[in-house]
Amino acid sequence: MAKDYSLQHVSVSLSPQERFDEYLQSRAMRNTQQRRTVLEHVFSHHDHFDVETLIEQLPDKGEANYVSRPTVYRTLTEFVDAGLLRKFELGGRAIYEHDYGYPEHDHMVCNQCNQFFEFHSDEINNIRESVAQDYRFRVTGHRLLIFGICSDCAQPRRQKRKQDLI
Amino acid sequence: MAKDYSLQHVSVSLSPQERFDEYLQSRAMRNTQQRRTVLEHVFSHHDHFDVETLIEQLPDKGEANYVSRPTVYRTLTEFVDAGLLRKFELGGRAIYEHDYGYPEHDHMVCNQCNQFFEFHSDEINNIRESVAQDYRFRVTGHRLLIFGICSDCAQPRRQKRKQDLI
DNA sequence: ATCATTGCAAAAGATTTGCAAGGTC
DNA sequence: GACCTTGCAAATCTTTTGCAATGAT
């Protein structure tokens, strides 16, 4: 149901891993197993996720490549800093999504199933520009969420189960 | 610095107090001192606020008309429910603003001083409509935040102090 | 008098931090 | 070996909840 962005990916020369390596080196930070584990998992598929969900999917305590909760938090912050991920808040929690190499977009959120749907709109840039001019505001970014009911949930028959309150 | 909406206020027949009275009566809820205290304070001026700030401004424990923290939270939820306030999240906290009798608008937020600036854009509705059509999504609302640096903060000289991270 | 509401204390949920032990360069 | 990182435990911050006492109708 989400739009296919595969043909409009922003062209990038480095993989997320390579890009992160650069970031680490430029700051004299170390390439640890934990950082590799999280990075690999996060970029193995495109999805929005919260920390709880991510931790559930990573190896449990006792298993190989376990990453503790504080380290997951610390690492996600680094990814945002490195420009790999974007972060926003919804329902009292942080939501992360791919940024590096991924085209600009905004989100619809279904109030029923809490799923995200991405869309792109050029008009947002018009709004940003005109508002910036009116207020002599130097825009650095924006966040638009459109709330409502998705088409699946609008059909009472084959109703989808409510997703965990993302 | 915020746009003057005084001439475009949505016309309403009831004051927030009256409107809330209706809400209470329709639900067999009671008109308590605490609810009156919070309502009166919140609608004594137009401003965005978080719970902490509100509580600081309300009477302290021991003083007349003290309202406990849990009751403030409970009451704000009721105001949102009653259509008096809108709630959104920023910086890991809830921010509230007037809704009842106040025209639709969105916000710019200065990354430096954390101040809010309101603006109105009809184009948002175009975006909402066109996206809704594309995805057969039934839109119920939206939230747009534009981030950047406000004109005051952009001037290095008379720099404003950084506001508490609202 | 009935029953909603309050304040208190405590819980809950998300995220952060101090610090000693361990890992990377 | 130097020093960045990690995991643990505990703290922090925001918000919520159980419950007995209080107050509105």
CSV table of C-alpha atoms (C1' of nucleotides) in Angstrom, one decimal:
chain,number,residue,atom,x,y,z
A,1,MET,CA,0.0,0.0,0.0
A,2,ALA,CA,3.0,2.3,0.5
A,3,LYS,CA,4.2,4.0,-2.6
A,4,ASP,CA,7.2,2.4,-4.3
A,5,TYR,CA,10.1,4.7,-4.1
A,6,SER,CA,12.6,2.2,-5.6
A,7,LEU,CA,13.0,4.2,-8.8
A,8,GLN,CA,13.5,7.5,-7.2
A,9,HIS,CA,16.0,6.7,-4.6
A,10,VAL,CA,18.4,9.5,-4.1
A,11,SER,CA,21.6,8.3,-5.6
A,12,VAL,CA,24.3,7.8,-3.0
A,13,SER,CA,27.8,6.5,-3.3
A,14,LEU,CA,28.2,4.9,0.0
A,15,SER,CA,26.3,2.2,1.8
A,16,PRO,CA,24.9,3.0,5.2
A,17,GLN,CA,27.8,0.9,6.7
A,18,GLU,CA,30.4,2.8,4.8
A,19,ARG,CA,28.8,6.1,5.6
A,20,PHE,CA,28.7,5.2,9.3
A,21,ASP,CA,32.4,4.1,9.1
A,22,GLU,CA,33.2,7.6,7.9
A,23,TYR,CA,31.3,9.1,10.7
A,24,LEU,CA,33.0,7.0,13.3
A,25,GLN,CA,36.5,7.7,11.9
A,26,SER,CA,35.8,11.4,11.7
A,27,ARG,CA,35.0,11.4,15.4
A,28,ALA,CA,37.6,8.9,16.6
A,29,MET,CA,34.8,6.5,17.6
A,30,ARG,CA,35.1,2.8,17.4
A,31,ASN,CA,33.5,0.2,15.1
A,32,THR,CA,32.1,-2.2,17.6
A,33,GLN,CA,30.1,-5.3,17.3
A,34,GLN,CA,27.1,-3.6,18.8
A,35,ARG,CA,27.1,-0.8,16.4
A,36,ARG,CA,27.4,-3.2,13.5
A,37,THR,CA,24.6,-5.4,14.8
A,38,VAL,CA,22.2,-2.6,15.1
A,39,LEU,CA,23.1,-0.9,11.8
A,40,GLU,CA,22.9,-4.2,9.9
A,41,HIS,CA,19.5,-4.9,11.3
A,42,VAL,CA,18.1,-1.4,10.9
A,43,PHE,CA,19.1,-1.3,7.2
A,44,SER,CA,18.2,-4.8,6.3
A,45,HIS,CA,14.7,-3.6,5.5
A,46,HIS,CA,12.8,-0.4,5.2
A,47,ASP,CA,10.4,0.2,8.0
A,48,HIS,CA,9.4,2.6,10.7
A,49,PHE,CA,10.1,1.3,14.1
A,50,ASP,CA,10.2,2.3,17.8
A,51,VAL,CA,13.0,1.2,20.2
A,52,GLU,CA,10.9,-1.5,21.8
A,53,THR,CA,10.2,-3.2,18.5
A,54,LEU,CA,13.8,-3.0,17.5
A,55,ILE,CA,15.0,-4.5,20.7
A,56,GLU,CA,12.5,-7.4,20.3
A,57,GLN,CA,14.0,-8.1,16.9
A,58,LEU,CA,17.6,-8.0,18.0
A,59,PRO,CA,19.2,-11.0,19.7
A,60,ASP,CA,18.1,-11.6,23.3
A,61,LYS,CA,20.3,-11.5,26.3
A,62,GLY,CA,22.5,-14.6,26.4
A,63,GLU,CA,22.4,-14.9,22.6
A,64,ALA,CA,25.3,-13.9,20.3
A,65,ASN,CA,25.4,-10.2,19.3
A,66,TYR,CA,23.2,-9.1,22.2
A,67,VAL,CA,23.0,-5.4,22.5
A,68,SER,CA,21.8,-3.9,25.8
A,69,ARG,CA,19.0,-1.4,25.9
A,70,PRO,CA,21.1,1.6,26.8
A,71,THR,CA,23.4,0.8,24.0
A,72,VAL,CA,20.6,0.6,21.5
A,73,TYR,CA,19.4,4.0,22.6
A,74,ARG,CA,22.9,5.4,22.4
A,75,THR,CA,23.5,3.8,19.0
A,76,LEU,CA,20.2,5.1,17.5
A,77,THR,CA,21.2,8.6,18.6
A,78,GLU,CA,24.4,8.2,16.8
A,79,PHE,CA,22.7,7.1,13.6
A,80,VAL,CA,20.5,10.2,13.7
A,81,ASP,CA,23.6,12.2,14.2
A,82,ALA,CA,25.3,10.5,11.3
A,83,GLY,CA,22.3,11.3,9.1
A,84,LEU,CA,21.4,7.7,8.7
A,85,LEU,CA,18.1,7.8,10.5
A,86,ARG,CA,15.4,10.4,11.2
A,87,LYS,CA,13.6,10.5,14.5
A,88,PHE,CA,10.2,11.7,15.4
A,89,GLU,CA,7.7,11.3,18.2
A,90,LEU,CA,4.3,9.7,18.2
A,91,GLY,CA,2.2,8.3,21.0
A,92,GLY,CA,4.8,9.3,23.5
A,93,ARG,CA,7.5,7.3,21.9
A,94,ALA,CA,10.3,7.9,19.5
A,95,ILE,CA,9.8,6.5,16.0
A,96,TYR,CA,12.8,6.1,13.7
A,97,GLU,CA,13.0,5.7,9.9
A,98,HIS,CA,15.6,5.6,7.2
A,99,ASP,CA,17.0,8.9,6.1
A,100,TYR,CA,20.2,8.2,4.3
A,101,GLY,CA,19.6,7.5,0.6
A,102,TYR,CA,15.9,7.7,1.1
A,103,PRO,CA,13.7,10.3,-0.7
A,104,GLU,CA,11.9,13.0,1.2
A,105,HIS,CA,8.4,12.1,2.2
A,106,ASP,CA,5.8,12.7,4.8
A,107,HIS,CA,3.4,10.3,6.6
A,108,MET,CA,-0.2,9.4,6.9
A,109,VAL,CA,-1.0,7.5,10.1
A,110,CYS,CA,-4.1,5.3,10.4
A,111,ASN,CA,-5.8,6.0,13.7
A,112,GLN,CA,-7.2,2.4,13.7
A,113,CYS,CA,-4.3,0.2,12.8
A,114,ASN,CA,-1.5,2.7,13.5
A,115,GLN,CA,0.2,1.9,10.2
A,116,PHE,CA,2.3,4.4,8.4
A,117,PHE,CA,1.8,5.4,4.7
A,118,GLU,CA,4.4,7.4,3.0
A,119,PHE,CA,3.7,10.1,0.5
A,120,HIS,CA,5.6,12.8,-1.3
A,121,SER,CA,4.2,16.3,-1.9
A,122,ASP,CA,6.1,19.1,-3.7
A,123,GLU,CA,3.6,21.6,-2.3
A,124,ILE,CA,5.0,21.3,1.2
A,125,ASN,CA,8.1,23.0,-0.1
A,126,ASN,CA,6.0,25.9,-1.4
A,127,ILE,CA,4.4,26.2,2.0
A,128,ARG,CA,7.8,26.1,3.7
A,129,GLU,CA,9.2,28.8,1.4
A,130,SER,CA,6.2,31.1,1.6
A,131,VAL,CA,6.1,30.8,5.4
A,132,ALA,CA,9.8,31.3,5.7
A,133,GLN,CA,9.5,34.5,3.7
A,134,ASP,CA,6.6,35.9,5.7
A,135,TYR,CA,8.4,35.4,8.9
A,136,ARG,CA,12.0,35.7,7.8
A,137,PHE,CA,12.4,32.2,9.2
A,138,ARG,CA,15.3,30.0,8.2
A,139,VAL,CA,13.7,26.6,7.6
A,140,THR,CA,15.8,23.6,8.4
A,141,GLY,CA,13.1,20.9,8.1
A,142,HIS,CA,9.6,20.0,8.8
A,143,ARG,CA,7.4,17.2,10.0
A,144,LEU,CA,3.9,16.6,8.6
A,145,LEU,CA,1.6,13.9,9.9
A,146,ILE,CA,-1.8,13.4,8.4
A,147,PHE,CA,-4.1,11.4,10.6
A,148,GLY,CA,-7.2,9.4,9.5
A,149,ILE,CA,-8.5,6.0,8.6
A,150,CYS,CA,-6.7,3.9,6.0
A,151,SER,CA,-8.7,2.2,3.2
A,152,ASP,CA,-8.3,-1.2,4.7
A,153,CYS,CA,-9.6,-0.1,8.1
A,154,ALA,CA,-12.5,1.7,6.4
A,155,GLN,CA,-13.8,-1.6,5.1
A,156,PRO,CA,-15.6,-3.2,8.0
A,157,ARG,CA,-15.5,-6.7,6.5
A,158,ARG,CA,-11.8,-7.8,6.2
A,159,GLN,CA,-10.6,-5.7,9.0
A,160,LYS,CA,-7.0,-5.7,9.9
A,161,ARG,CA,-5.9,-6.3,13.4
A,162,LYS,CA,-4.9,-3.2,15.4
A,163,GLN,CA,-1.1,-2.9,15.4
A,164,ASP,CA,0.7,-2.2,18.6
A,165,LEU,CA,0.3,1.4,19.4
A,166,ILE,CA,3.1,2.8,17.2
B,1,MET,CA,5.8,38.4,16.1
B,2,ALA,CA,3.0,35.8,15.8
B,3,LYS,CA,0.3,36.7,13.2
B,4,ASP,CA,-2.7,38.5,14.6
B,5,TYR,CA,-5.7,36.3,14.3
B,6,SER,CA,-8.0,38.7,16.2
B,7,LEU,CA,-10.0,39.5,13.1
B,8,GLN,CA,-10.4,36.0,11.9
B,9,HIS,CA,-11.5,34.3,15.0
B,10,VAL,CA,-14.0,31.6,14.4
B,11,SER,CA,-17.3,33.0,15.8
B,12,VAL,CA,-18.6,31.0,18.7
B,13,SER,CA,-21.6,31.6,20.8
B,14,LEU,CA,-20.2,30.1,24.1
B,15,SER,CA,-17.3,31.0,26.2
B,16,PRO,CA,-14.9,28.2,27.0
B,17,GLN,CA,-16.4,28.1,30.5
B,18,GLU,CA,-19.9,27.7,29.1
B,19,ARG,CA,-18.8,25.2,26.6
B,20,PHE,CA,-17.1,23.2,29.3
B,21,ASP,CA,-20.2,23.4,31.5
B,22,GLU,CA,-22.2,21.8,28.7
B,23,TYR,CA,-19.6,19.1,28.3
B,24,LEU,CA,-19.7,18.4,32.0
B,25,GLN,CA,-23.5,18.3,32.2
B,26,SER,CA,-23.8,16.1,29.2
B,27,ARG,CA,-21.6,13.6,31.0
B,28,ALA,CA,-22.9,14.0,34.5
B,29,MET,CA,-19.5,15.3,35.5
B,30,ARG,CA,-19.1,17.9,38.2
B,31,ASN,CA,-18.1,21.5,38.1
B,32,THR,CA,-15.3,21.5,40.6
B,33,GLN,CA,-13.0,24.2,41.9
B,34,GLN,CA,-10.0,22.5,40.3
B,35,ARG,CA,-11.6,22.3,36.9
B,36,ARG,CA,-12.6,26.0,37.1
B,37,THR,CA,-9.1,27.0,38.3
B,38,VAL,CA,-7.3,25.3,35.4
B,39,LEU,CA,-9.8,26.4,32.8
B,40,GLU,CA,-9.7,30.0,33.9
B,41,HIS,CA,-5.9,30.0,33.9
B,42,VAL,CA,-5.6,28.3,30.5
B,43,PHE,CA,-8.0,30.6,28.8
B,44,SER,CA,-6.8,33.8,30.4
B,45,HIS,CA,-4.2,34.1,27.6
B,46,HIS,CA,-3.4,32.5,24.4
B,47,ASP,CA,-0.2,30.5,24.6
B,48,HIS,CA,1.3,27.1,24.0
B,49,PHE,CA,2.2,25.4,27.1
B,50,ASP,CA,3.4,22.1,28.6
B,51,VAL,CA,2.1,20.6,31.8
B,52,GLU,CA,5.2,21.6,33.8
B,53,THR,CA,4.9,25.2,32.9
B,54,LEU,CA,1.2,25.2,33.6
B,55,ILE,CA,1.7,23.7,37.0
B,56,GLU,CA,4.4,26.3,37.8
B,57,GLN,CA,1.9,29.0,37.1
B,58,LEU,CA,-1.0,27.6,39.1
B,59,PRO,CA,-1.2,28.1,42.9
B,60,ASP,CA,1.4,26.1,44.9
B,61,LYS,CA,0.6,23.5,47.4
B,62,GLY,CA,-0.7,25.1,50.5
B,63,GLU,CA,-2.1,28.1,48.6
B,64,ALA,CA,-5.7,28.6,47.8
B,65,ASN,CA,-7.0,26.8,44.7
B,66,TYR,CA,-4.1,24.4,44.6
B,67,VAL,CA,-4.6,21.7,42.0
B,68,SER,CA,-2.5,18.5,42.3
B,69,ARG,CA,-0.4,17.2,39.5
B,70,PRO,CA,-2.6,14.2,38.7
B,71,THR,CA,-5.7,16.4,38.6
B,72,VAL,CA,-4.0,18.8,36.2
B,73,TYR,CA,-3.2,15.9,33.9
B,74,ARG,CA,-6.7,14.6,34.2
B,75,THR,CA,-8.3,18.0,33.6
B,76,LEU,CA,-6.2,18.7,30.5
B,77,THR,CA,-7.3,15.4,29.0
B,78,GLU,CA,-10.9,16.5,29.6
B,79,PHE,CA,-10.3,19.8,27.9
B,80,VAL,CA,-9.0,18.0,24.9
B,81,ASP,CA,-12.0,15.7,25.0
B,82,ALA,CA,-14.3,18.7,25.2
B,83,GLY,CA,-12.7,20.3,22.2
B,84,LEU,CA,-11.3,23.2,24.1
B,85,LEU,CA,-7.6,22.3,23.7
B,86,ARG,CA,-5.4,20.5,21.2
B,87,LYS,CA,-2.5,18.4,22.2
B,88,PHE,CA,0.6,17.5,20.4
B,89,GLU,CA,4.1,16.2,21.3
B,90,LEU,CA,7.4,17.9,21.0
B,91,GLY,CA,10.7,17.2,22.8
B,92,GLY,CA,9.2,14.2,24.6
B,93,ARG,CA,6.5,16.2,26.2
B,94,ALA,CA,2.9,17.1,25.6
B,95,ILE,CA,2.2,20.6,24.4
B,96,TYR,CA,-1.3,22.1,24.6
B,97,GLU,CA,-2.8,25.0,22.8
B,98,HIS,CA,-6.2,26.6,22.4
B,99,ASP,CA,-8.6,25.0,20.0
B,100,TYR,CA,-12.1,26.2,20.8
B,101,GLY,CA,-12.9,29.3,19.0
B,102,TYR,CA,-9.4,29.5,17.6
B,103,PRO,CA,-8.7,29.4,13.8
B,104,GLU,CA,-6.9,26.5,12.2
B,105,HIS,CA,-3.1,27.0,12.0
B,106,ASP,CA,0.2,25.2,12.0
B,107,HIS,CA,3.5,26.0,13.7
B,108,MET,CA,7.0,27.0,13.1
B,109,VAL,CA,9.3,26.1,15.9
B,110,CYS,CA,12.6,27.9,16.4
B,111,ASN,CA,15.4,25.4,17.2
B,112,GLN,CA,17.2,28.1,19.1
B,113,CYS,CA,14.7,29.7,21.4
B,114,ASN,CA,12.1,27.0,21.1
B,115,GLN,CA,9.4,29.6,20.5
B,116,PHE,CA,6.3,28.8,18.5
B,117,PHE,CA,5.1,30.9,15.6
B,118,GLU,CA,1.6,30.3,14.1
B,119,PHE,CA,0.8,30.4,10.5
B,120,HIS,CA,-2.1,29.5,8.3
B,121,SER,CA,-1.9,27.9,4.9
B,122,ASP,CA,-4.7,26.9,2.7
B,123,GLU,CA,-2.4,24.7,0.7
B,124,ILE,CA,-2.2,22.2,3.5
B,125,ASN,CA,-5.8,21.3,2.7
B,126,ASN,CA,-4.9,20.7,-0.9
B,127,ILE,CA,-2.3,18.3,0.2
B,128,ARG,CA,-4.6,16.6,2.5
B,129,GLU,CA,-7.2,16.2,-0.2
B,130,SER,CA,-4.9,15.0,-2.9
B,131,VAL,CA,-3.2,12.5,-0.6
B,132,ALA,CA,-6.5,11.3,0.7
B,133,GLN,CA,-7.7,10.6,-2.8
B,134,ASP,CA,-4.5,8.8,-3.8
B,135,TYR,CA,-4.6,6.5,-0.9
B,136,ARG,CA,-8.4,6.4,-0.3
B,137,PHE,CA,-7.5,7.6,3.2
B,138,ARG,CA,-10.2,9.3,5.3
B,139,VAL,CA,-8.4,12.3,6.8
B,140,THR,CA,-9.4,13.4,10.2
B,141,GLY,CA,-6.6,15.9,10.9
B,142,HIS,CA,-3.0,16.7,10.5
B,143,ARG,CA,0.0,18.1,12.3
B,144,LEU,CA,2.6,20.2,10.6
B,145,LEU,CA,5.7,21.5,12.3
B,146,ILE,CA,8.3,23.6,10.4
B,147,PHE,CA,11.6,23.7,12.1
B,148,GLY,CA,14.3,26.3,11.7
B,149,ILE,CA,15.7,29.5,13.1
B,150,CYS,CA,13.5,32.5,13.8
B,151,SER,CA,14.5,36.0,12.7
B,152,ASP,CA,15.3,37.1,16.2
B,153,CYS,CA,17.7,34.2,16.8
B,154,ALA,CA,19.2,34.7,13.3
B,155,GLN,CA,20.5,38.1,14.4
B,156,PRO,CA,23.7,37.4,16.4
B,157,ARG,CA,23.6,40.8,18.2
B,158,ARG,CA,20.4,41.1,20.2
B,159,GLN,CA,20.1,37.4,20.8
B,160,LYS,CA,17.2,36.2,22.8
B,161,ARG,CA,17.8,33.8,25.6
B,162,LYS,CA,17.1,30.2,25.0
B,163,GLN,CA,13.7,29.3,26.3
B,164,ASP,CA,13.1,26.2,28.4
B,165,LEU,CA,12.9,23.3,26.0
B,166,ILE,CA,9.2,23.5,25.1
C,1,DA,C1',-27.0,10.3,50.5
C,2,DT,C1',-24.9,9.2,46.3
C,3,DC,C1',-21.4,8.9,43.5
C,4,DA,C1',-17.9,11.8,40.9
C,5,DT,C1',-13.5,13.8,42.1
C,6,DT,C1',-9.4,14.7,44.5
C,7,DG,C1',-4.7,14.2,46.5
C,8,DC,C1',-1.5,11.1,47.9
C,9,DA,C1',1.7,7.6,47.2
C,10,DA,C1',3.2,4.6,44.1
C,11,DA,C1',3.5,2.6,39.6
C,12,DA,C1',4.4,2.7,34.9
C,13,DG,C1',6.7,3.6,30.5
C,14,DA,C1',10.4,5.7,28.0
C,15,DT,C1',14.9,7.2,28.1
C,16,DT,C1',19.3,8.5,30.3
C,17,DT,C1',23.4,8.2,33.3
C,18,DG,C1',27.4,6.8,36.6
C,19,DC,C1',30.7,3.7,36.6
C,20,DA,C1',33.6,-0.4,36.7
C,21,DA,C1',34.7,-4.0,33.4
C,22,DG,C1',35.7,-5.0,28.7
C,23,DG,C1',36.9,-4.2,23.8
C,24,DT,C1',39.0,-1.6,19.9
C,25,DC,C1',42.6,0.8,17.8
D,1,DG,C1',48.4,0.6,26.6
D,2,DA,C1',45.2,4.3,26.0
D,3,DC,C1',40.8,5.4,26.0
D,4,DC,C1',36.3,4.6,23.8
D,5,DT,C1',32.2,1.4,24.8
D,6,DT,C1',29.5,-1.5,27.0
D,7,DG,C1',26.3,-3.6,30.4
D,8,DC,C1',24.4,-3.2,34.7
D,9,DA,C1',21.9,-0.9,38.0
D,10,DA,C1',19.8,3.0,39.2
D,11,DA,C1',18.2,7.5,38.2
D,12,DT,C1',15.3,10.7,35.6
D,13,DC,C1',11.4,12.5,33.4
D,14,DT,C1',6.7,12.4,32.1
D,15,DT,C1',2.4,10.6,32.8
D,16,DT,C1',-0.9,7.3,34.9
D,17,DT,C1',-3.3,4.7,38.5
D,18,DG,C1',-5.2,2.6,43.0
D,19,DC,C1',-7.6,4.0,46.6
D,20,DA,C1',-9.4,6.2,50.7
D,21,DA,C1',-11.0,10.8,51.8
D,22,DT,C1',-13.5,14.7,50.2
D,23,DG,C1',-16.9,17.4,47.8
D,24,DA,C1',-20.7,18.4,44.3
D,25,DT,C1',-25.4,17.6,43.2
